[in-house]
Each structure stands twice: as structure tokens, then as C-alpha cells.
Amino acid sequence: MPHAYIPILIFALLAAAFPVFCLVGSRRFGPATLEKIEAAEEARVEDSTTEAGREKPGTMASFIAALFVILSVEVVFLFAWAVKFAEMGGYGLILLLIFVGIPLAGYAWLYKKGVFDAI
Amino acid sequence: MDSFGLISLPAAVPSALSAMGAVLALPLLVAYTAFIERRIAEAMDERARPVTPGALGLLRYVARIARVGLGQDEGQAELRRRIFAMAPAIALVAALIGYAVMPVGPAFQVADPNVGLLFILGLGALGIYGVLLRGEASAGGRIAMDFVNHAAQVVSCQAAAALGLLSGVLLAGSLAMGQIVQAQLDQGQWFIFYVPAGFFIYFVGSMAAMNRATAELPAADADLFSVDALADATLPAPFYVLADYVSVIVVAGIATTVFLGGWLRPMASFRDRVPGTTIEILDIVPVVAALGLALFWYRRVRSHRTEMQKKAAATASGICAFVGLALGISLFVSAAVMAAVHGAFWFGLKVGGYIYCFVWVRFTLLQVERERLMRQLWRIVIPVGFVNLITTAMAVVGTQDTGLPMRLTTIAATVATLGAGVWLAKYAGSEAEMQAAEGE
Amino acid sequence: MNALVFYFFAGLAVGSAILMVTRRDPLHAAMCMASALLATAGIFLQLGAEFLFIVQIFLLVGAVMALFVFVARSLDFEAGKIRRKTGRRWAVAGILGIIVAGQMWFAIAAGRTSLRLPEMQANIAPQNTEAVGNALFHSLVVPFGITSVLLLVTMIGVTLMWNRRA
């Protein structure tokens, strides 16, 4: 079975060779933009430390990320379920209603409570 | 079981060769995607075109892709700690590997693992590191926060897109890309006609998941291909831009495979042949169309006045003639060659069409800011995705149990999904109004 | 060849796991953990557990690790500023570690005699997703249902914690 992945491995190596080639190539032949970049970097660092540096970043984002993890678990199980669904028929539908219904009910409750207002 | 035995290597050689071909063809594909995007952007903005590229102009895009790769990332490697330097490469490679499982026609697929679709989605999940590390690399502060928020948007959209795909997988009963296409051939219908709601959810999700913020797109006058931009270090690292274009093509490939029938031609189950031959009637249509277009552009060459326009028309004519001839000749060679060439043609056409719509919508409709988009995603799109899944499953069970045609049950399912969507949108809207009232 | 691949992935996994617990910068630690998880995914692939392989990448490397990076970002760690805290945390960590080690030992001891890996591998290999589905939706359907309750609890817990913070 993992034979199918050998071409993918070769493909991945080739794909990885592309950026590596570019990076090495740029070191050899690329235009010398290093000083320019450094200057821009310094400017940017100064800019960020003055105004927005202390702002607390992304609590909302991490909340969404947590929701995303839950959703991903759900989705991964559902992929396995979807492949088997045609054989399972009505039984599969009941499984879906249980497996999706319970978290979805919680989701709806949170929705009503106004948790997602902040998003 | 020697799973990684050397014995299997010779068998992998043809696929390795097509892998190499795909990697080499990539800058070209990316260049043309960028070209399409730019042309649409120009049309939308009614912006003056700096140059109308002819044959040489298009090749120039390829050259510039190479230059972009060679241009800037050196500074990053020098300035950052190692993982930050790796980040853009991770983003690019993750996006690139997705090509390995794309079924470009029955003959051109590097590999078709059992879990192909999840494989691409998993790689998309890896691509998120590109965004996150890029934020980390940008020296903290507001920029970093922006990237973190942006990454949150990307993951939300990926979840929505996966939900949309689920309805297609449900109908196909497989995660292998080749088998998903085969299922559409067997059922005699592209899945977009069975689960249009699923396709729509995927479309919205995948569009919003693109790495560049939608808002910054049209304003980006100094785009990827202006030479000045290369020297400007405040622009995102070129690899990210490349990865972005690459993933546009991958996203279009997934949509084509799961919803648009992959390499199948329209009406794939209609198999009448030209009397006395093995050539199917419908396979002649694209040949005639391509040759006709070639003729049309050829006539335009003379009517155009400027040199540039002549060149452009000549290029278009040449491309159409080449495609038409390739399609036509393959009809007479053998069934396998015919299937391969025509499959690749249809796949390419569908991917191109999807990208066109994608870019088009991105430049016109989707000018909402990020926060609003996120709100719609979590409030409407994702719940509707679940509803769509449930209704589709009900439709399938309904067909199995009562023997009603799929067409009817899926229409009922789509109507139900749409109803839920409208209700949710109204609900979310009224809630927002209430909040606004409270705020005042 | 097979053994070579195994030792490569195993070494990579152990090495990055060690790096993970020794790095001070949470971001570096997260990257090391991602690499350890990827190496484990490689071992899954080698064993023929295709579905598990891709779930590992999609879920753990993609979603969970992204969450870690988000959280590290939002807690505003600064590299190298986390002090080693001795005392109770060590005790708790030690107890947890012993429990996990005990579980591992128990699982290995139980599996050594009863688990016939090559045979199972041959069974699950060709249609891996279907095999997982069969197990999940027939013999393991009760745990599967409980998972959904677990997800519900997690969702509510996350929301409560987040609301308290905000």
C-alpha cells in the first residue's frame, strides 16, 4: 500500500528542491538587496514597538483556533463516515444525526447565548 | 511486508517522470494564473494596461517567476532564525505536493492514494504554518497580530471548505481522487448538480482561505511582477505569493475533481459513435471548437492595427490551433491516447474556468473586510455546511429506500439547505440589528 | 530497508521530542513537536495505516499545533523569559509521567503476546479508510457516540474559559 506514496515522495523531493534551488541560487547570483532589507526591517521593528507592540494579540484568534480543532475532529470522523455511508444506509443516517446533532445542539445553544457576537 | 522495498521503484518511474514534468511545468502554470488574475483585475478596475503581452510577453511572466524566486529570500535567510527562513518554503512545498494527487486525465496522475482528498486537505493544514510563522517573523506588534488573525480566518475557511467537500465524498463513497471521478461517471452526473449547496460552501470557503487578504488585493499596485517590487523588502516574501498562486490551482483542481466531474467531458454517459468508426460524436466538438477559435483569432490578426494586438491575436490563434490539432490527432491514434489527451483538456478547461470565476468573484463581490467574513463563516456558512451534509445524507437514504430518482431527492435536499441558510442569515441579521440597537 | 525507514522515523520522533522539551522558546518547541508528530505519521504510513497517517497530519500537525502557536502568540510569551518553576508543578508532572509510563508499559506488555502486527497490517492495508469505518461504526460505535459528547463538552469548556479571559 505505501507504494502509492513513493512517487509522492519523489514529487515532494522535487518540490522541495525548487525553493532550495532558488535560495541557493539567490545567494550565488541574486541582486544584493541585503542592506535594503535590513534597513526596512529596522524601520519596521521601530514602528511596531512604538504603537502596537503592547496590544494583546489574538485572544479571539485562539478561541477560533480552538473551535477549529473541535470542528476538525468532527470533520475527520465524518470523512471516514462518508466513505462508508452508502453501505450503511439508514443506520448511517442515525449515526450522523447523533454524531453531528449533539455538538451542533451545543453550538446552537452557544449561538443563542451570543458567544459568537465577539467574532 | 517490505513496504518501502526497492523492487517497487521501477514501477514508480513513470509516475516520477510525470512528477518531474509537473514540477517543471509549475512556474508556467503559476505565471498564467497570475496573468489571468491580473487581466481580470485590470478589467474590473478599468485600469490602463501597461503592456499587452503577446507571445513574448507571456514568456516574460515565466522569466519573472524565476526572478522572483531568485530575488529576495536571501535577506530573510540571513536575518531570521532558521525556522522563519524555512516558513515560506514550507508554505510553497505544502502547496506544491498537492499536485501529486491531482487526476489530470485518466493517464496523468502522479499517484492515487486511498486517502487522496484528505491528503490534500492535510497539506493545506500544513500551509497554515506559512502564515503563522510569517507573522512571527514580522517582528511582533500589529503586523504579527494581523497575521495571527489572518491565520484564524484561513483555518475557519478551511473547515468550511472541508464541510462542503464532505457532501461530494458522501456521494462518491471514496477519498481516492480517481475513484471520485469514476463515481461521477458511473452515476451519470457531475456532483455539482446533486449538491450545489456543497459546491457553493466549498467555493466560499476556499476563496476566503487564500493567503492574501482579499482586501489588499486590488490595491496592490506594486504587484508580484513589477520589478521595483522585488527590491522593496516590505512586500511579502515572493515564495508566499508563489504558494498562494499554486494553492489557487490546487483548490481549483479539488473543486474540479469532486464537483465538476474531473476529466469527464460534459454528458460523459452519452456514448454514440460516428457510424463506422470508434470515434464518439461528442469528442469531435472540442476539436471543432478549438480549430474554429484558432481561425477566428487568425482573422483578427489582420484586422488589428497595433503590433501588440497582432501579436496577442497570433498567440491566441496558435494556442487554439495547437490544442485543436492535439485533440484531433489523438482521436485517431488509440483509445488510451484519446482518453488521456481529452481528459487532460477537459480538466484543464474546468480548472481554468474555476480560476476565472474565482478571481472574478474575488475582485468584485468579496470586498468585505475580514471580521465580517469571519462572522458570516461561523454564523452561517459552517452551520449550513452541517445542514447540507444531513440533508444530502437523507437524500441518499431516501433514494435507497424508496427508489425515487437521485435528481428529485437531491433537489429537495438542496431546497431544504437553502431554506436553512436563508433562515440563519435572517436570524443572524436580526441579531446584529438588535445589538446595534443596544449599542446605541 | 523497512527497518531502516523505521529507525529513521523513530529517531526523528524521539530526537524532536527531546528538543521539544528542552527548547525555551514556545514557538521552537511547537515546531519540534510538529516534527515529532510528522515522524510518527511516517511510522503510521510505513505500517500501512494510511488513514491514521493522514489524520495525524490533518488533525495533530495541522489543527492542534496551529492552536498551540495561536495560544503561544496570544499569551504573549517572550522567547527565553519563561523561568523554570520548581515545586508543585514538578510533582504533578512527575506523577502524570509515572501514570503515562505505567499505561505504556501495560499496553506493551499486553500487546506483545496478543498483537500480530504483520497479519493485521495485511488486513487493513488495501482499503484502509473503509477498515477504519468498519471498526468505528460497528464494533466501536459506543465510544464513537461518546466522542460526540466529548466534543460538546470541549466546545462549552473552551467557550467558558475564553469568556472568562476576555
mmCIF file of C-alpha atoms in Angstrom, chain A residues 1-34 36-41 43-49 51-72 74-94 96-97 99-101 103-104 107-108 111-119, chain B residues 1-5 8-9 12 15-16 18-20 22-23 26-27 65-67 69-80 85 89 92-93 96-101 110-115 117-119 121 137-143 145 148-149 152 155-156 158-160 162-163 165-166 169-170 173-175 230-231 233-235 239 242 371 374-375 377-380 382-383 386-387 389-390 392-394 396-397 400 424 427-428 431 435:
data_model
loop_
_atom_site.group_PDB
_atom_site.id
_atom_site.type_symbol
_atom_site.label_atom_id
_atom_site.label_comp_id
_atom_site.label_asym_id
_atom_site.label_seq_id
_atom_site.Cartn_x
_atom_site.Cartn_y
_atom_site.Cartn_z
ATOM 1 C CA MET A 1 0.000 0.000 0.000
ATOM 2 C CA PRO A 2 2.611 2.613 0.860
ATOM 3 C CA HIS A 3 3.936 2.010 -2.648
ATOM 4 C CA ALA A 4 1.482 4.643 -3.789
ATOM 5 C CA TYR A 5 3.432 7.128 -1.742
ATOM 6 C CA ILE A 6 6.815 6.560 -3.331
ATOM 7 C CA PRO A 7 6.011 8.743 -6.340
ATOM 8 C CA ILE A 8 4.617 11.320 -3.939
ATOM 9 C CA LEU A 9 7.873 11.177 -2.040
ATOM 10 C CA ILE A 10 9.816 11.758 -5.231
ATOM 11 C CA PHE A 11 7.458 14.565 -6.106
ATOM 12 C CA ALA A 12 7.913 16.084 -2.653
ATOM 13 C CA LEU A 13 11.676 15.966 -3.005
ATOM 14 C CA LEU A 14 11.452 17.692 -6.365
ATOM 15 C CA ALA A 15 9.074 20.265 -4.953
ATOM 16 C CA ALA A 16 11.398 20.899 -2.044
ATOM 17 C CA ALA A 17 14.301 21.224 -4.433
ATOM 18 C CA PHE A 18 12.609 24.186 -6.075
ATOM 19 C CA PRO A 19 12.765 26.636 -3.145
ATOM 20 C CA VAL A 20 16.155 25.271 -2.115
ATOM 21 C CA PHE A 21 17.434 25.874 -5.618
ATOM 22 C CA CYS A 22 16.038 29.390 -5.551
ATOM 23 C CA LEU A 23 17.540 30.183 -2.168
ATOM 24 C CA VAL A 24 20.955 28.849 -3.110
ATOM 25 C CA GLY A 25 20.697 30.485 -6.497
ATOM 26 C CA SER A 26 19.823 33.827 -4.988
ATOM 27 C CA ARG A 27 22.836 33.626 -2.729
ATOM 28 C CA ARG A 28 25.034 32.983 -5.736
ATOM 29 C CA PHE A 29 23.544 35.130 -8.454
ATOM 30 C CA GLY A 30 20.838 37.261 -6.873
ATOM 31 C CA PRO A 31 20.938 41.033 -6.638
ATOM 32 C CA ALA A 32 22.466 42.306 -3.429
ATOM 33 C CA THR A 33 19.440 43.608 -1.618
ATOM 34 C CA LEU A 34 20.522 42.708 1.870
ATOM 35 C CA LYS A 36 17.963 47.455 1.792
ATOM 36 C CA ILE A 37 16.112 44.698 3.545
ATOM 37 C CA GLU A 38 17.947 45.301 6.788
ATOM 38 C CA ALA A 39 17.084 48.968 6.707
ATOM 39 C CA ALA A 40 13.439 48.207 6.069
ATOM 40 C CA GLU A 41 13.465 45.674 8.878
ATOM 41 C CA ALA A 43 12.219 50.683 10.371
ATOM 42 C CA ARG A 44 9.533 48.106 10.813
ATOM 43 C CA VAL A 45 10.763 46.996 14.232
ATOM 44 C CA GLU A 46 10.786 50.557 15.482
ATOM 45 C CA ASP A 47 7.323 51.104 14.143
ATOM 46 C CA SER A 48 5.902 48.054 15.818
ATOM 47 C CA THR A 49 7.455 48.639 19.233
ATOM 48 C CA GLU A 51 2.466 51.853 18.869
ATOM 49 C CA ALA A 52 1.020 48.396 18.691
ATOM 50 C CA GLY A 53 3.708 46.421 20.480
ATOM 51 C CA ARG A 54 1.853 46.032 23.755
ATOM 52 C CA GLU A 55 -1.519 45.283 22.303
ATOM 53 C CA LYS A 56 -2.617 41.843 23.340
ATOM 54 C CA PRO A 57 -2.687 39.863 20.134
ATOM 55 C CA GLY A 58 -5.274 37.410 19.059
ATOM 56 C CA THR A 59 -7.212 36.071 22.045
ATOM 57 C CA MET A 60 -10.138 35.929 19.673
ATOM 58 C CA ALA A 61 -7.953 34.148 17.171
ATOM 59 C CA SER A 62 -7.005 31.467 19.655
ATOM 60 C CA PHE A 63 -10.659 30.964 20.528
ATOM 61 C CA ILE A 64 -11.390 30.419 16.863
ATOM 62 C CA ALA A 65 -8.436 28.079 16.624
ATOM 63 C CA ALA A 66 -9.850 26.005 19.478
ATOM 64 C CA LEU A 67 -13.236 25.858 17.758
ATOM 65 C CA PHE A 68 -11.423 24.886 14.584
ATOM 66 C CA VAL A 69 -9.740 21.956 16.313
ATOM 67 C CA ILE A 70 -13.112 20.669 17.500
ATOM 68 C CA LEU A 71 -14.537 21.111 14.049
ATOM 69 C CA SER A 72 -11.581 19.280 12.507
ATOM 70 C CA GLU A 74 -15.673 16.245 13.683
ATOM 71 C CA VAL A 75 -14.765 16.545 10.017
ATOM 72 C CA VAL A 76 -12.141 13.805 10.106
ATOM 73 C CA PHE A 77 -14.577 11.344 11.628
ATOM 74 C CA LEU A 78 -17.146 12.408 9.072
ATOM 75 C CA PHE A 79 -14.766 11.672 6.206
ATOM 76 C CA ALA A 80 -14.460 8.088 7.396
ATOM 77 C CA TRP A 81 -18.222 8.029 7.808
ATOM 78 C CA ALA A 82 -18.908 9.464 4.348
ATOM 79 C CA VAL A 83 -16.843 6.739 2.702
ATOM 80 C CA LYS A 84 -18.863 4.050 4.469
ATOM 81 C CA PHE A 85 -22.208 5.783 4.200
ATOM 82 C CA ALA A 86 -23.590 4.185 1.048
ATOM 83 C CA GLU A 87 -23.336 0.727 2.630
ATOM 84 C CA MET A 88 -24.767 1.747 5.972
ATOM 85 C CA GLY A 89 -27.931 3.431 4.719
ATOM 86 C CA GLY A 90 -30.421 4.398 7.411
ATOM 87 C CA TYR A 91 -28.102 3.231 10.183
ATOM 88 C CA GLY A 92 -25.507 5.651 8.870
ATOM 89 C CA LEU A 93 -28.031 8.465 8.911
ATOM 90 C CA ILE A 94 -28.824 7.790 12.572
ATOM 91 C CA LEU A 96 -24.727 11.099 11.601
ATOM 92 C CA LEU A 97 -27.634 12.627 13.469
ATOM 93 C CA PHE A 99 -22.574 12.469 15.973
ATOM 94 C CA VAL A 100 -23.343 15.814 14.379
ATOM 95 C CA GLY A 101 -26.514 16.540 16.295
ATOM 96 C CA PRO A 103 -22.208 19.040 19.102
ATOM 97 C CA LEU A 104 -24.485 21.043 16.819
ATOM 98 C CA TYR A 107 -23.247 25.069 19.008
ATOM 99 C CA ALA A 108 -26.786 26.346 18.635
ATOM 100 C CA TYR A 111 -25.047 30.796 19.339
ATOM 101 C CA LYS A 112 -28.217 31.786 21.183
ATOM 102 C CA LYS A 113 -26.189 32.815 24.194
ATOM 103 C CA GLY A 114 -24.418 35.246 21.936
ATOM 104 C CA VAL A 115 -20.939 33.795 22.222
ATOM 105 C CA PHE A 116 -20.223 34.380 18.557
ATOM 106 C CA ASP A 117 -21.076 38.060 18.787
ATOM 107 C CA ALA A 118 -17.463 38.658 19.594
ATOM 108 C CA ILE A 119 -16.183 37.003 16.460
ATOM 109 C CA MET B 1 5.955 -6.908 4.055
ATOM 110 C CA ASP B 2 8.743 -4.760 2.824
ATOM 111 C CA SER B 3 6.675 -1.687 2.239
ATOM 112 C CA PHE B 4 9.436 0.545 1.039
ATOM 113 C CA GLY B 5 11.227 -2.121 -0.942
ATOM 114 C CA SER B 8 8.694 -1.262 -6.431
ATOM 115 C CA LEU B 9 10.917 1.546 -7.643
ATOM 116 C CA ALA B 12 7.301 4.274 -9.837
ATOM 117 C CA SER B 15 4.884 8.490 -12.183
ATOM 118 C CA ALA B 16 8.168 10.007 -11.097
ATOM 119 C CA SER B 18 5.212 12.852 -14.639
ATOM 120 C CA ALA B 19 6.042 14.310 -11.228
ATOM 121 C CA MET B 20 9.104 15.919 -12.717
ATOM 122 C CA ALA B 22 4.511 18.662 -13.249
ATOM 123 C CA VAL B 23 7.124 20.431 -11.144
ATOM 124 C CA LEU B 26 4.540 24.697 -12.496
ATOM 125 C CA PRO B 27 6.131 28.091 -12.903
ATOM 126 C CA ILE B 65 8.656 33.899 -11.779
ATOM 127 C CA ALA B 66 12.208 32.649 -11.872
ATOM 128 C CA ARG B 67 13.446 36.079 -10.914
ATOM 129 C CA GLY B 69 12.400 33.062 -6.756
ATOM 130 C CA LEU B 70 15.932 34.283 -7.135
ATOM 131 C CA GLY B 71 15.331 37.740 -5.843
ATOM 132 C CA GLN B 72 14.634 38.298 -2.255
ATOM 133 C CA ASP B 73 14.570 35.466 0.161
ATOM 134 C CA GLU B 74 18.244 35.617 0.774
ATOM 135 C CA GLY B 75 17.742 38.503 3.120
ATOM 136 C CA GLN B 76 15.225 36.536 5.105
ATOM 137 C CA ALA B 77 17.569 33.635 5.471
ATOM 138 C CA GLU B 78 20.250 35.947 6.724
ATOM 139 C CA LEU B 79 18.098 37.901 9.082
ATOM 140 C CA ARG B 80 15.827 35.371 10.701
ATOM 141 C CA ALA B 85 13.607 31.232 6.893
ATOM 142 C CA ALA B 89 9.484 27.192 1.734
ATOM 143 C CA LEU B 92 5.311 26.565 -1.040
ATOM 144 C CA VAL B 93 6.223 22.895 -0.754
ATOM 145 C CA LEU B 96 3.124 22.039 -4.410
ATOM 146 C CA ILE B 97 2.746 18.472 -3.147
ATOM 147 C CA GLY B 98 -0.989 18.784 -3.672
ATOM 148 C CA TYR B 99 -0.334 18.398 -7.395
ATOM 149 C CA ALA B 100 0.880 14.871 -6.841
ATOM 150 C CA VAL B 101 -2.624 13.509 -6.356
ATOM 151 C CA VAL B 110 1.469 11.076 -10.149
ATOM 152 C CA ALA B 111 -0.144 8.878 -7.502
ATOM 153 C CA ASP B 112 -3.637 7.975 -6.433
ATOM 154 C CA PRO B 113 -3.507 7.022 -2.770
ATOM 155 C CA ASN B 114 -6.540 5.733 -0.972
ATOM 156 C CA VAL B 115 -6.979 8.916 1.021
ATOM 157 C CA LEU B 117 -8.568 14.095 -0.878
ATOM 158 C CA LEU B 118 -7.709 14.111 2.812
ATOM 159 C CA PHE B 119 -4.069 14.152 1.776
ATOM 160 C CA LEU B 121 -6.551 18.879 2.862
ATOM 161 C CA ALA B 137 8.882 36.615 11.575
ATOM 162 C CA SER B 138 7.498 40.083 11.137
ATOM 163 C CA ALA B 139 8.991 41.453 14.337
ATOM 164 C CA GLY B 140 5.909 41.439 16.522
ATOM 165 C CA GLY B 141 3.409 44.173 17.053
ATOM 166 C CA ARG B 142 0.479 44.952 14.877
ATOM 167 C CA ILE B 143 1.766 43.122 11.831
ATOM 168 C CA MET B 145 -1.289 40.245 15.209
ATOM 169 C CA VAL B 148 -2.471 35.664 13.564
ATOM 170 C CA ASN B 149 -5.954 36.971 12.901
ATOM 171 C CA ALA B 152 -7.605 32.316 12.183
ATOM 172 C CA VAL B 155 -8.387 27.912 9.325
ATOM 173 C CA SER B 156 -12.060 28.828 9.616
ATOM 174 C CA GLN B 158 -10.532 25.537 5.564
ATOM 175 C CA ALA B 159 -13.027 23.982 7.932
ATOM 176 C CA ALA B 160 -15.907 25.364 5.880
ATOM 177 C CA ALA B 162 -13.847 20.641 4.112
ATOM 178 C CA LEU B 163 -17.501 20.584 5.144
ATOM 179 C CA LEU B 165 -16.341 18.669 0.208
ATOM 180 C CA LEU B 166 -17.882 16.148 2.586
ATOM 181 C CA VAL B 169 -17.355 12.453 -0.749
ATOM 182 C CA LEU B 170 -20.632 11.188 0.619
ATOM 183 C CA GLY B 173 -18.070 6.893 -1.302
ATOM 184 C CA SER B 174 -14.322 7.220 -1.657
ATOM 185 C CA LEU B 175 -11.467 9.535 -0.839
ATOM 186 C CA LEU B 230 11.373 42.893 -5.965
ATOM 187 C CA ALA B 231 13.651 45.355 -4.343
ATOM 188 C CA ALA B 233 11.526 44.447 1.218
ATOM 189 C CA THR B 234 8.241 45.399 2.784
ATOM 190 C CA LEU B 235 6.396 43.256 0.300
ATOM 191 C CA PHE B 239 7.575 32.409 -2.038
ATOM 192 C CA LEU B 242 4.017 31.845 -5.358
ATOM 193 C CA GLU B 371 -14.074 40.452 10.513
ATOM 194 C CA MET B 374 -15.373 35.528 9.776
ATOM 195 C CA ARG B 375 -18.700 36.387 11.324
ATOM 196 C CA LEU B 377 -18.467 31.960 8.279
ATOM 197 C CA TRP B 378 -19.081 30.938 11.855
ATOM 198 C CA ARG B 379 -22.658 32.084 11.969
ATOM 199 C CA ILE B 380 -23.981 30.977 8.622
ATOM 200 C CA ILE B 382 -20.439 26.380 8.809
ATOM 201 C CA PRO B 383 -23.874 25.573 10.298
ATOM 202 C CA PHE B 386 -23.659 20.663 8.531
ATOM 203 C CA VAL B 387 -27.271 21.046 7.469
ATOM 204 C CA LEU B 389 -24.463 17.215 4.953
ATOM 205 C CA ILE B 390 -27.503 15.957 6.826
ATOM 206 C CA THR B 392 -27.669 15.145 1.428
ATOM 207 C CA ALA B 393 -27.391 12.007 3.552
ATOM 208 C CA MET B 394 -31.188 11.982 3.835
ATOM 209 C CA VAL B 396 -29.180 9.343 -0.465
ATOM 210 C CA VAL B 397 -31.058 7.226 2.055
ATOM 211 C CA GLN B 400 -32.020 3.878 -1.482
ATOM 212 C CA LEU B 424 -29.940 31.539 9.514
ATOM 213 C CA TYR B 427 -31.604 35.249 12.253
ATOM 214 C CA ALA B 428 -28.012 36.471 12.253
ATOM 215 C CA GLU B 431 -29.468 39.651 15.977
ATOM 216 C CA GLN B 435 -27.029 44.513 19.018
#
